[in-house]
Structures are given as structure tokens and as C-alpha cells.
Amino acid sequence: MTKRSTYDVPRAIDWVGGLDGHAALIDQTLLPGKLEIIECHAPETVWHAIKRLSVRGAPAIGIAAAMGVVLGVRDHDEDDVAGFVTRIRGVCDYLAGARPTAINLFWALDRMRKVGESADELGVSATKQALLAEARRIREEDAAMCRAIGEAGLPLIQDGVAVLTHCNAGGLATAELGTALAPLYLAREAGRKFSVYADETRPLLQGARLTAWELGRAGVDVTLICDNAAGACMAAGRINLVITGADCVAANGDVANKIGTYSVAVLAAAHRIPFYVAAPSSTFALDKPTGAAIPIEERAAAEVRSGFGAMTAPKDVRCFNPAFDVTPARLLTGIITERGIISPVREEGIRELLSASATCPDSCAPS
Ligand code: MRU
């Protein structure tokens, strides 16, 4: 039998070449059946890739958007500084409209906008190079933060543990390794024996199509369950830890994540099972006091009625399809960040940790 590598996920998103290059992203809508790359040469391609979830997961969305900014301004007239700054702002506003919930999108665009605004001093040509460097840095920093999250969460993954995860917060959702899945990959590397239950995650099946695929490639012992089997698995003692990702963490610790996360957290509390969220500092929004301030994306009814082509409901039945929900901080055992675990989850602890890591910490600074 061939030995499988521990982490074997192709890069979800990368930049290929220099300023005249392109963003290359895996079309995640086709997984696990096909592994195809979309080459993005224009911001419109990036916008559509984010909208239709070809690239998805909060950190990967932020990285894609940063690269989309480069694509949107790189052909700008070198002598037109004022027009360049206006254009940067326009491209950022355009990309910000792709999806509303993942805060990393707005966080990355803010970084790109700030670099773009330095064109007054740097000139257009140097600013274009600075924008490309910033987009690449956002990607590299994310990879480093994911590894640091993995290290912070590793002590939770002891021999014999069975972990439930929801949606996909793995390598496909980030630069590399993932957030919720990073401790699992590092535990596998360390030779620990554990198992994972992956919720299939209706309606778009990120758990079935993506999490089961990437954990399986790494040789992790993974079992796929229907979302509505989670409670029964907990009651039967099959699960003793939950880790999910996050799309946005409010100042008080409320967490927006894939629809169904809240139900899993309620179930975990009912069964006294520790429930952790893994998130880099780029996913926190301290300007949002509670989860009530986080915009929740609503997606098309067709995803519920006829996802993946088969009619599974009457074609005109009314549907409500929120893509995310908010899990209140009181249901969290802890938040695993690149700086360590915040537990208990309280605003003071969050602010204290983030003030120490406003930028990527030394321990995870990219080389
Ligand atoms: O709609 P998606 O697939 O973009 O939703 C993704 C999630 O909810 C993830 O859990 C979250 O973005 C964290 S990814 C590290």
C-alpha cells in the first residue's frame, strides 16, 4: 500500500507569475469529482468565483479578493495618479459586493486600499508592484497563521479523541492547512490516533465534498454523516470534541459560521461536549459588538430545491436559505487563534489577545 502524505491539499488560491501574471484558484464547485483550476485575469472572474463559491472559506475569499484588486488596476495609465487611487477604491468596492458575511473579504480589501492610497508618494508603477506584494503577503501570512492555529489546537487532539467538524475550514478554505482542520493535520503528523466526523453540510455539501476529500487525502480517519445525525452520534458517545471555523467573530465572541453551526453548538452543550471555533485574527471584527451586527448572506432557493441538479422539492416551494448562522459566545468552550486559545470566550480576553496580534505575530511571520 502506498504511504499517504499527511497534508496533501493543492493550493486553493495562488498568484502565478509577476504583475502580468494571474490568480489561479481551484474550482471548488467541481470537487470531489474534478480538480480544475480557474485562471483569473480580470477582477470580474474573481468576483464571480467568490459569488458562486468556486473559491470559498473566509480566508481564501480574502486572498482571492486581494489578488482581484491587482488584476483590476494593473493596466492603469502610469501618469494618472489621481485616477489610479479612484480606480483602486472602485475595484475594492466592487469586490466587496461579492459576499457579505466573511469578514476576511473586507479586511483584505482594506489592506489593499491602504497600499493603493500610497500612490501619491510612490507613483503608479511602484504602487502596482506594492499591491502585488501585499496580495502575496496576505496569502503567506494566512498560511503562517493557520500553522500557528494548528499548533495552538494540537493539545486538544489526543489519542482516542473523536472530533466533529461542520462545513469546510481546511486547506481549501485558506492558504494552507486550514483553521479547524489545522490541529488535525498536525496531530496526524505527530502520529496521534484520532477520528473525525464530518457533517455533510447542506445545502452545498462542503463537508461531504471538501472536508471528507481533503482529510481522506491526508489519511485521516474520517466518517461522513448527514447533518441531522450529529445529535444521535453525540448521544451515542461517538463524539467528544467539536471544532469549526468562523466567517466572522464579533467583539463579544459571537461567531458567524456556516448554517448549522449553531445547531451543532446547542447539541454539544446539551451533551457537555467541548465546542471550539478556530479563527485567525483576520476573522475578528471588533467594530461589531455582537453577532447581531454580522450580515448574514441569503442564497438562492435553487440551492435547497435542486442542489446539484436533482429536484429534491416541489419546484415552486418557498425556501429560506441563510448561508450562515450566529453561535452565541456562551456556547463556545474556546476560540483557537494563532496566538493561543481564548477560553473562556469574553470580550476582554479577545481584545487583549488581538491587541497583541494586530499584525501577524513574530512566531508566524512569513519568511
Ligand atoms: O459558504 P462557505 O463555503 O464560504 O462557508 C465557509 C465556512 O463557513 C467556513 O467554516 C469558514 O469560512 C471558515 S474557513 C477557514
Tab-separated table of C-alpha atoms and ligand atoms in Angstrom:
chain	number	residue	atom	x	y	z
A	1	MET	CA	0.000	0.000	0.000
A	2	THR	CA	1.353	3.458	-0.859
A	3	LYS	CA	2.022	5.677	2.115
A	4	ARG	CA	-0.120	8.807	2.066
A	5	SER	CA	1.352	12.182	2.916
A	6	THR	CA	-0.073	13.934	5.952
A	7	TYR	CA	-1.117	17.126	4.195
A	8	ASP	CA	-1.824	16.868	0.533
A	9	VAL	CA	-4.215	19.651	-0.442
A	10	PRO	CA	-3.385	21.570	-3.623
A	11	ARG	CA	-3.287	25.341	-3.124
A	12	ALA	CA	-6.841	26.667	-3.198
A	13	ILE	CA	-5.573	30.021	-4.456
A	14	ASP	CA	-2.238	31.316	-5.658
A	15	TRP	CA	-0.692	34.013	-7.810
A	16	VAL	CA	1.223	32.815	-10.847
A	17	GLY	CA	3.983	34.962	-12.372
A	18	GLY	CA	4.706	38.661	-11.929
A	19	LEU	CA	2.476	41.704	-12.324
A	20	ASP	CA	1.360	40.465	-15.736
A	21	GLY	CA	0.504	37.029	-14.231
A	22	HIS	CA	-2.813	35.755	-12.930
A	23	ALA	CA	-4.608	34.339	-9.906
A	24	ALA	CA	-5.119	30.585	-10.097
A	25	LEU	CA	-7.823	29.001	-7.999
A	26	ILE	CA	-9.332	25.560	-7.656
A	27	ASP	CA	-12.936	25.456	-8.842
A	28	GLN	CA	-14.317	24.016	-5.608
A	29	THR	CA	-17.790	23.634	-7.089
A	30	LEU	CA	-16.434	20.665	-9.084
A	31	LEU	CA	-14.813	18.802	-6.178
A	32	PRO	CA	-14.510	15.980	-5.410
A	33	GLY	CA	-15.272	14.808	-8.957
A	34	LYS	CA	-12.849	17.071	-10.823
A	35	LEU	CA	-9.793	19.051	-9.805
A	36	GLU	CA	-9.825	22.010	-12.182
A	37	ILE	CA	-8.111	25.374	-11.983
A	38	ILE	CA	-9.731	28.660	-12.945
A	39	GLU	CA	-7.246	31.259	-14.231
A	40	CYS	CA	-8.357	34.753	-13.261
A	41	HIS	CA	-7.056	37.562	-15.456
A	42	ALA	CA	-9.711	40.129	-14.514
A	43	PRO	CA	-11.473	41.192	-11.289
A	44	GLU	CA	-14.817	40.112	-12.732
A	45	THR	CA	-13.605	36.497	-12.864
A	46	VAL	CA	-12.584	36.727	-9.202
A	47	TRP	CA	-15.936	38.316	-8.237
A	48	HIS	CA	-17.871	35.512	-9.911
A	49	ALA	CA	-15.590	32.841	-8.430
A	50	ILE	CA	-16.315	34.199	-4.947
A	51	LYS	CA	-20.046	34.606	-5.603
A	52	ARG	CA	-20.532	31.079	-6.952
A	53	LEU	CA	-18.229	29.541	-4.290
A	54	SER	CA	-15.525	28.371	-6.672
A	55	VAL	CA	-13.289	29.935	-4.058
A	56	ARG	CA	-14.856	29.903	-0.600
A	57	GLY	CA	-13.998	29.875	3.090
A	58	ALA	CA	-13.345	33.231	4.760
A	59	PRO	CA	-9.513	33.405	4.493
A	60	ALA	CA	-9.427	32.132	0.879
A	61	ILE	CA	-12.075	34.678	-0.106
A	62	GLY	CA	-9.897	37.463	1.356
A	63	ILE	CA	-6.824	36.248	-0.521
A	64	ALA	CA	-8.765	35.986	-3.789
A	65	ALA	CA	-10.133	39.493	-3.408
A	66	ALA	CA	-6.657	40.917	-2.756
A	67	MET	CA	-5.455	39.310	-5.991
A	68	GLY	CA	-8.573	40.610	-7.744
A	69	VAL	CA	-7.530	44.165	-6.833
A	70	VAL	CA	-4.167	43.669	-8.569
A	71	LEU	CA	-5.976	42.406	-11.671
A	72	GLY	CA	-8.314	45.391	-11.583
A	73	VAL	CA	-5.677	48.127	-11.627
A	74	ARG	CA	-2.540	46.738	-13.215
A	75	ASP	CA	-3.239	48.207	-16.669
A	76	HIS	CA	-3.803	51.743	-15.329
A	77	ASP	CA	-2.005	54.632	-17.045
A	78	GLU	CA	1.308	55.209	-15.224
A	79	ASP	CA	0.925	59.029	-15.328
A	80	ASP	CA	-2.547	59.228	-13.818
A	81	VAL	CA	-2.071	59.085	-10.035
A	82	ALA	CA	-5.420	60.620	-9.061
A	83	GLY	CA	-7.324	58.324	-11.408
A	84	PHE	CA	-5.383	55.338	-10.072
A	85	VAL	CA	-6.455	55.963	-6.482
A	86	THR	CA	-10.072	56.408	-7.579
A	87	ARG	CA	-9.854	53.189	-9.547
A	88	ILE	CA	-8.433	51.222	-6.617
A	89	ARG	CA	-11.343	52.356	-4.477
A	90	GLY	CA	-13.827	51.385	-7.187
A	91	VAL	CA	-12.316	47.914	-7.639
A	92	CYS	CA	-12.322	47.345	-3.854
A	93	ASP	CA	-15.979	48.405	-3.601
A	94	TYR	CA	-16.869	46.124	-6.491
A	95	LEU	CA	-15.148	43.060	-4.981
A	96	ALA	CA	-16.631	43.808	-1.540
A	97	GLY	CA	-20.075	43.191	-3.045
A	98	ALA	CA	-19.364	39.540	-3.886
A	99	ARG	CA	-20.419	38.096	-0.496
A	100	PRO	CA	-21.426	39.828	2.759
A	101	THR	CA	-20.527	37.625	5.736
A	102	ALA	CA	-16.851	36.585	5.594
A	103	ILE	CA	-15.075	39.483	7.288
A	104	ASN	CA	-11.728	38.473	5.754
A	105	LEU	CA	-13.013	39.835	2.437
A	106	PHE	CA	-13.329	43.369	3.836
A	107	TRP	CA	-10.189	43.033	5.950
A	108	ALA	CA	-8.088	42.104	2.891
A	109	LEU	CA	-9.645	44.826	0.747
A	110	ASP	CA	-8.889	47.426	3.437
A	111	ARG	CA	-5.252	46.396	3.361
A	112	MET	CA	-5.164	46.668	-0.433
A	113	ARG	CA	-6.936	50.054	-0.396
A	114	LYS	CA	-4.384	51.441	2.068
A	115	VAL	CA	-1.479	50.324	-0.116
A	116	GLY	CA	-3.215	51.788	-3.185
A	117	GLU	CA	-3.639	55.133	-1.493
A	118	SER	CA	0.140	55.443	-1.168
A	119	ALA	CA	0.323	56.039	-4.938
A	120	ASP	CA	0.576	59.787	-4.231
A	121	GLU	CA	4.042	59.206	-2.765
A	122	LEU	CA	5.167	56.081	-4.614
A	123	GLY	CA	3.787	56.761	-8.074
A	124	VAL	CA	1.583	54.393	-10.041
A	125	SER	CA	4.183	51.917	-11.240
A	126	ALA	CA	5.710	51.218	-7.805
A	127	THR	CA	2.255	51.067	-6.220
A	128	LYS	CA	1.186	48.341	-8.637
A	129	GLN	CA	4.193	46.275	-7.522
A	130	ALA	CA	3.403	47.091	-3.871
A	131	LEU	CA	-0.169	45.859	-4.383
A	132	LEU	CA	1.031	42.556	-5.797
A	133	ALA	CA	3.477	42.190	-2.897
A	134	GLU	CA	0.654	42.899	-0.424
A	135	ALA	CA	-1.651	40.311	-2.011
A	136	ARG	CA	1.103	37.717	-1.831
A	137	ARG	CA	1.856	38.731	1.777
A	138	ILE	CA	-1.803	38.259	2.740
A	139	ARG	CA	-1.577	34.715	1.379
A	140	GLU	CA	1.712	33.921	3.103
A	141	GLU	CA	0.559	35.375	6.408
A	142	ASP	CA	-2.589	33.281	6.253
A	143	ALA	CA	-0.548	30.105	5.724
A	144	ALA	CA	1.585	31.007	8.743
A	145	MET	CA	-1.448	31.837	10.889
A	146	CYS	CA	-3.075	28.511	10.006
A	147	ARG	CA	0.028	26.617	11.082
A	148	ALA	CA	0.114	28.580	14.349
A	149	ILE	CA	-3.591	27.771	14.923
A	150	GLY	CA	-2.730	24.130	14.333
A	151	GLU	CA	-0.014	24.285	16.962
A	152	ALA	CA	-2.291	26.067	19.460
A	153	GLY	CA	-5.035	23.469	18.959
A	154	LEU	CA	-2.785	20.408	18.843
A	155	PRO	CA	-3.022	19.635	22.603
A	156	LEU	CA	-6.779	19.120	22.133
A	157	ILE	CA	-6.233	16.242	19.705
A	158	GLN	CA	-5.124	13.444	21.994
A	159	ASP	CA	-5.099	9.728	21.169
A	160	GLY	CA	-8.615	8.328	21.006
A	161	VAL	CA	-10.446	11.612	20.509
A	162	ALA	CA	-13.332	11.767	18.003
A	163	VAL	CA	-13.827	15.240	16.550
A	164	LEU	CA	-16.907	16.565	14.774
A	165	THR	CA	-16.469	19.374	12.255
A	166	HIS	CA	-19.001	21.272	10.174
A	167	CYS	CA	-18.594	22.703	6.667
A	168	ASN	CA	-15.010	23.020	5.419
A	169	ALA	CA	-12.452	25.027	7.362
A	170	GLY	CA	-9.475	23.198	5.891
A	171	GLY	CA	-6.725	23.827	3.385
A	172	LEU	CA	-9.280	24.527	0.673
A	173	ALA	CA	-10.733	27.396	2.701
A	174	THR	CA	-7.389	29.049	3.446
A	175	ALA	CA	-3.867	29.496	2.077
A	176	GLU	CA	-2.896	26.109	3.505
A	177	LEU	CA	-3.774	23.653	6.344
A	178	GLY	CA	-6.989	25.404	7.300
A	179	THR	CA	-8.200	26.648	10.667
A	180	ALA	CA	-10.438	23.976	12.244
A	181	LEU	CA	-8.577	21.231	10.380
A	182	ALA	CA	-5.058	22.519	11.097
A	183	PRO	CA	-4.795	20.873	14.562
A	184	LEU	CA	-5.954	17.622	12.947
A	185	TYR	CA	-3.284	17.718	10.260
A	186	LEU	CA	-0.601	18.449	12.848
A	187	ALA	CA	-1.910	15.658	15.099
A	188	ARG	CA	-1.714	13.261	12.170
A	189	GLU	CA	1.852	14.447	11.512
A	190	ALA	CA	2.617	13.778	15.195
A	191	GLY	CA	1.320	10.207	14.821
A	192	ARG	CA	-1.717	10.604	17.086
A	193	LYS	CA	-4.641	8.223	16.642
A	194	PHE	CA	-7.944	10.052	16.408
A	195	SER	CA	-11.016	10.107	14.205
A	196	VAL	CA	-13.145	12.785	12.602
A	197	TYR	CA	-16.858	13.032	11.863
A	198	ALA	CA	-17.660	15.432	9.013
A	199	ASP	CA	-21.172	16.876	8.791
A	200	GLU	CA	-22.170	16.813	5.135
A	201	THR	CA	-23.339	20.462	5.442
A	202	ARG	CA	-26.483	21.034	3.441
A	203	PRO	CA	-27.231	22.589	1.049
A	204	LEU	CA	-23.877	22.887	-0.749
A	205	LEU	CA	-22.200	19.909	0.937
A	206	GLN	CA	-18.859	21.500	1.780
A	207	GLY	CA	-18.392	18.837	4.474
A	208	ALA	CA	-19.091	15.931	2.118
A	209	ARG	CA	-17.409	17.274	-0.988
A	210	LEU	CA	-14.457	19.142	0.512
A	211	THR	CA	-13.722	18.157	4.124
A	212	ALA	CA	-14.113	14.424	3.526
A	213	TRP	CA	-11.982	14.793	0.378
A	214	GLU	CA	-9.107	16.673	1.935
A	215	LEU	CA	-8.985	14.686	5.184
A	216	GLY	CA	-9.150	11.460	3.195
A	217	ARG	CA	-6.181	12.531	1.047
A	218	ALA	CA	-4.185	13.073	4.229
A	219	GLY	CA	-5.037	9.629	5.542
A	220	VAL	CA	-7.149	10.974	8.422
A	221	ASP	CA	-9.799	8.537	9.695
A	222	VAL	CA	-12.938	10.403	8.563
A	223	THR	CA	-16.606	9.384	8.692
A	224	LEU	CA	-19.209	11.392	6.806
A	225	ILE	CA	-22.588	11.903	8.482
A	226	CYS	CA	-25.809	13.635	7.491
A	227	ASP	CA	-26.188	16.909	9.378
A	228	ASN	CA	-29.167	15.548	11.260
A	229	ALA	CA	-27.133	12.583	12.586
A	230	ALA	CA	-24.897	14.787	14.749
A	231	GLY	CA	-27.176	14.647	17.816
A	232	ALA	CA	-27.526	10.875	17.660
A	233	CYS	CA	-23.756	10.486	17.333
A	234	MET	CA	-23.218	12.691	20.378
A	235	ALA	CA	-25.846	10.834	22.405
A	236	ALA	CA	-24.194	7.535	21.496
A	237	GLY	CA	-20.839	8.802	22.798
A	238	ARG	CA	-19.231	8.744	19.352
A	239	ILE	CA	-18.066	12.381	19.520
A	240	ASN	CA	-16.086	14.058	22.287
A	241	LEU	CA	-14.901	17.320	20.711
A	242	VAL	CA	-16.243	19.781	18.130
A	243	ILE	CA	-14.098	22.215	16.130
A	244	THR	CA	-15.481	24.506	13.425
A	245	GLY	CA	-14.194	27.535	11.558
A	246	ALA	CA	-15.627	31.057	11.516
A	247	ASP	CA	-16.594	33.681	8.963
A	248	CYS	CA	-16.706	36.494	11.466
A	249	VAL	CA	-16.144	36.772	15.225
A	250	ALA	CA	-17.800	39.762	16.924
A	251	ALA	CA	-16.165	41.670	19.792
A	252	ASN	CA	-18.138	39.707	22.404
A	253	GLY	CA	-17.144	36.348	20.880
A	254	ASP	CA	-20.351	35.569	18.986
A	255	VAL	CA	-19.381	33.622	15.868
A	256	ALA	CA	-20.907	33.599	12.403
A	257	ASN	CA	-20.164	30.381	10.550
A	258	LYS	CA	-21.823	28.038	8.069
A	259	ILE	CA	-25.532	27.459	8.613
A	260	GLY	CA	-25.963	24.592	11.048
A	261	THR	CA	-23.034	25.543	13.268
A	262	TYR	CA	-25.413	26.980	15.872
A	263	SER	CA	-27.407	23.728	15.968
A	264	VAL	CA	-24.195	21.752	16.480
A	265	ALA	CA	-23.169	24.100	19.321
A	266	VAL	CA	-26.544	23.660	21.047
A	267	LEU	CA	-26.230	19.894	20.696
A	268	ALA	CA	-22.679	19.955	22.029
A	269	ALA	CA	-23.783	21.988	25.071
A	270	ALA	CA	-26.663	19.547	25.708
A	271	HIS	CA	-24.204	16.645	25.676
A	272	ARG	CA	-21.453	18.514	27.584
A	273	ILE	CA	-19.051	18.180	24.680
A	274	PRO	CA	-16.405	20.922	24.302
A	275	PHE	CA	-17.122	23.184	21.311
A	276	TYR	CA	-14.207	25.161	19.852
A	277	VAL	CA	-14.031	27.603	16.973
A	278	ALA	CA	-10.722	28.092	15.157
A	279	ALA	CA	-10.104	31.515	13.608
A	280	PRO	CA	-7.150	33.745	12.713
A	281	SER	CA	-7.083	37.364	13.922
A	282	SER	CA	-8.143	38.413	10.396
A	283	THR	CA	-11.585	36.902	11.089
A	284	PHE	CA	-12.345	39.066	14.146
A	285	ALA	CA	-14.448	42.226	13.748
A	286	LEU	CA	-14.069	44.306	16.893
A	287	ASP	CA	-16.293	47.015	15.429
A	288	LYS	CA	-19.222	44.595	15.632
A	289	PRO	CA	-20.280	44.494	19.296
A	290	THR	CA	-22.261	41.243	18.980
A	291	GLY	CA	-23.251	38.705	16.368
A	292	ALA	CA	-26.408	40.714	15.663
A	293	ALA	CA	-24.247	43.171	13.699
A	294	ILE	CA	-22.928	40.499	11.327
A	295	PRO	CA	-24.718	40.492	7.951
A	296	ILE	CA	-25.953	37.021	7.079
A	297	GLU	CA	-25.913	36.065	3.419
A	298	GLU	CA	-29.102	34.605	1.967
A	299	ARG	CA	-28.613	32.443	-1.081
A	300	ALA	CA	-30.821	31.209	-3.897
A	301	ALA	CA	-33.758	28.872	-3.287
A	302	ALA	CA	-32.461	26.644	-6.074
A	303	GLU	CA	-29.613	25.507	-3.778
A	304	VAL	CA	-32.222	23.976	-1.463
A	305	ARG	CA	-34.790	22.803	-4.011
A	306	SER	CA	-32.490	21.350	-6.620
A	307	GLY	CA	-28.898	21.409	-5.459
A	308	PHE	CA	-26.506	19.654	-7.832
A	309	GLY	CA	-29.164	19.255	-10.484
A	310	ALA	CA	-31.702	16.865	-8.912
A	311	MET	CA	-35.141	18.192	-7.946
A	312	THR	CA	-35.497	17.388	-4.241
A	313	ALA	CA	-38.557	19.560	-3.574
A	314	PRO	CA	-41.557	20.937	-5.482
A	315	LYS	CA	-40.128	23.404	-7.986
A	316	ASP	CA	-42.154	26.370	-6.690
A	317	VAL	CA	-41.990	25.734	-2.925
A	318	ARG	CA	-40.897	28.792	-0.949
A	319	CYS	CA	-37.423	28.373	0.603
A	320	PHE	CA	-35.410	30.266	3.168
A	321	ASN	CA	-31.690	29.719	2.596
A	322	PRO	CA	-29.429	31.593	5.019
A	323	ALA	CA	-25.820	30.596	4.320
A	324	PHE	CA	-24.620	31.317	7.867
A	325	ASP	CA	-25.843	31.467	11.441
A	326	VAL	CA	-24.568	33.012	14.646
A	327	THR	CA	-23.428	30.924	17.586
A	328	PRO	CA	-23.537	32.937	20.817
A	329	ALA	CA	-20.273	33.200	22.734
A	330	ARG	CA	-21.805	31.463	25.762
A	331	LEU	CA	-21.914	28.189	23.799
A	332	LEU	CA	-18.189	28.251	22.993
A	333	THR	CA	-15.608	26.459	25.088
A	334	GLY	CA	-12.859	28.434	23.375
A	335	ILE	CA	-11.573	30.127	20.235
A	336	ILE	CA	-8.324	28.745	18.846
A	337	THR	CA	-6.267	31.562	17.324
A	338	GLU	CA	-2.712	31.876	16.033
A	339	ARG	CA	-1.846	33.461	19.393
A	340	GLY	CA	-3.313	30.725	21.560
A	341	ILE	CA	-6.719	29.665	22.822
A	342	ILE	CA	-9.165	32.222	24.196
A	343	SER	CA	-11.102	30.477	26.947
A	344	PRO	CA	-13.456	31.457	28.442
A	345	VAL	CA	-14.721	33.481	25.493
A	346	ARG	CA	-15.140	37.038	26.780
A	347	GLU	CA	-14.690	40.438	25.164
A	348	GLU	CA	-11.771	41.380	27.458
A	349	GLY	CA	-9.859	38.240	26.517
A	350	ILE	CA	-10.491	38.811	22.820
A	351	ARG	CA	-9.379	42.444	22.920
A	352	GLU	CA	-6.302	41.596	24.964
A	353	LEU	CA	-5.226	38.867	22.566
A	354	LEU	CA	-5.903	40.897	19.441
A	355	SER	CA	-4.114	43.989	20.668
A	356	ALA	CA	-1.038	41.767	20.967
A	357	SER	CA	-1.526	40.481	17.416
A	358	ALA	CA	-2.750	43.405	15.355
A	359	THR	CA	-0.412	42.149	12.673
A	360	CYS	CA	0.874	38.628	12.130
A	361	PRO	CA	2.903	37.765	15.248
A	362	ASP	CA	6.658	37.151	15.034
A	363	SER	CA	6.056	33.459	15.618
A	364	CYS	CA	4.048	33.192	12.427
A	365	ALA	CA	5.604	35.902	10.285
A	366	PRO	CA	6.194	34.582	6.792
A	367	SER	CA	9.826	34.071	5.840
B	1	MRU	O1	-20.087	29.339	2.230
B	1	MRU	P1	-18.668	28.960	2.533
B	1	MRU	O2	-18.297	27.618	1.996
B	1	MRU	O3	-17.694	30.046	2.118
B	1	MRU	O4	-18.612	28.855	4.122
B	1	MRU	C1	-17.396	28.551	4.729
B	1	MRU	C2	-17.469	28.436	6.204
B	1	MRU	O5	-18.482	28.636	6.802
B	1	MRU	C3	-16.171	28.141	6.914
B	1	MRU	O6	-16.404	27.404	8.076
B	1	MRU	C4	-15.489	29.464	7.320
B	1	MRU	O7	-15.406	30.339	6.235
B	1	MRU	C5	-14.138	29.241	7.897
B	1	MRU	S1	-12.952	28.766	6.676
B	1	MRU	C6	-11.432	28.632	7.469
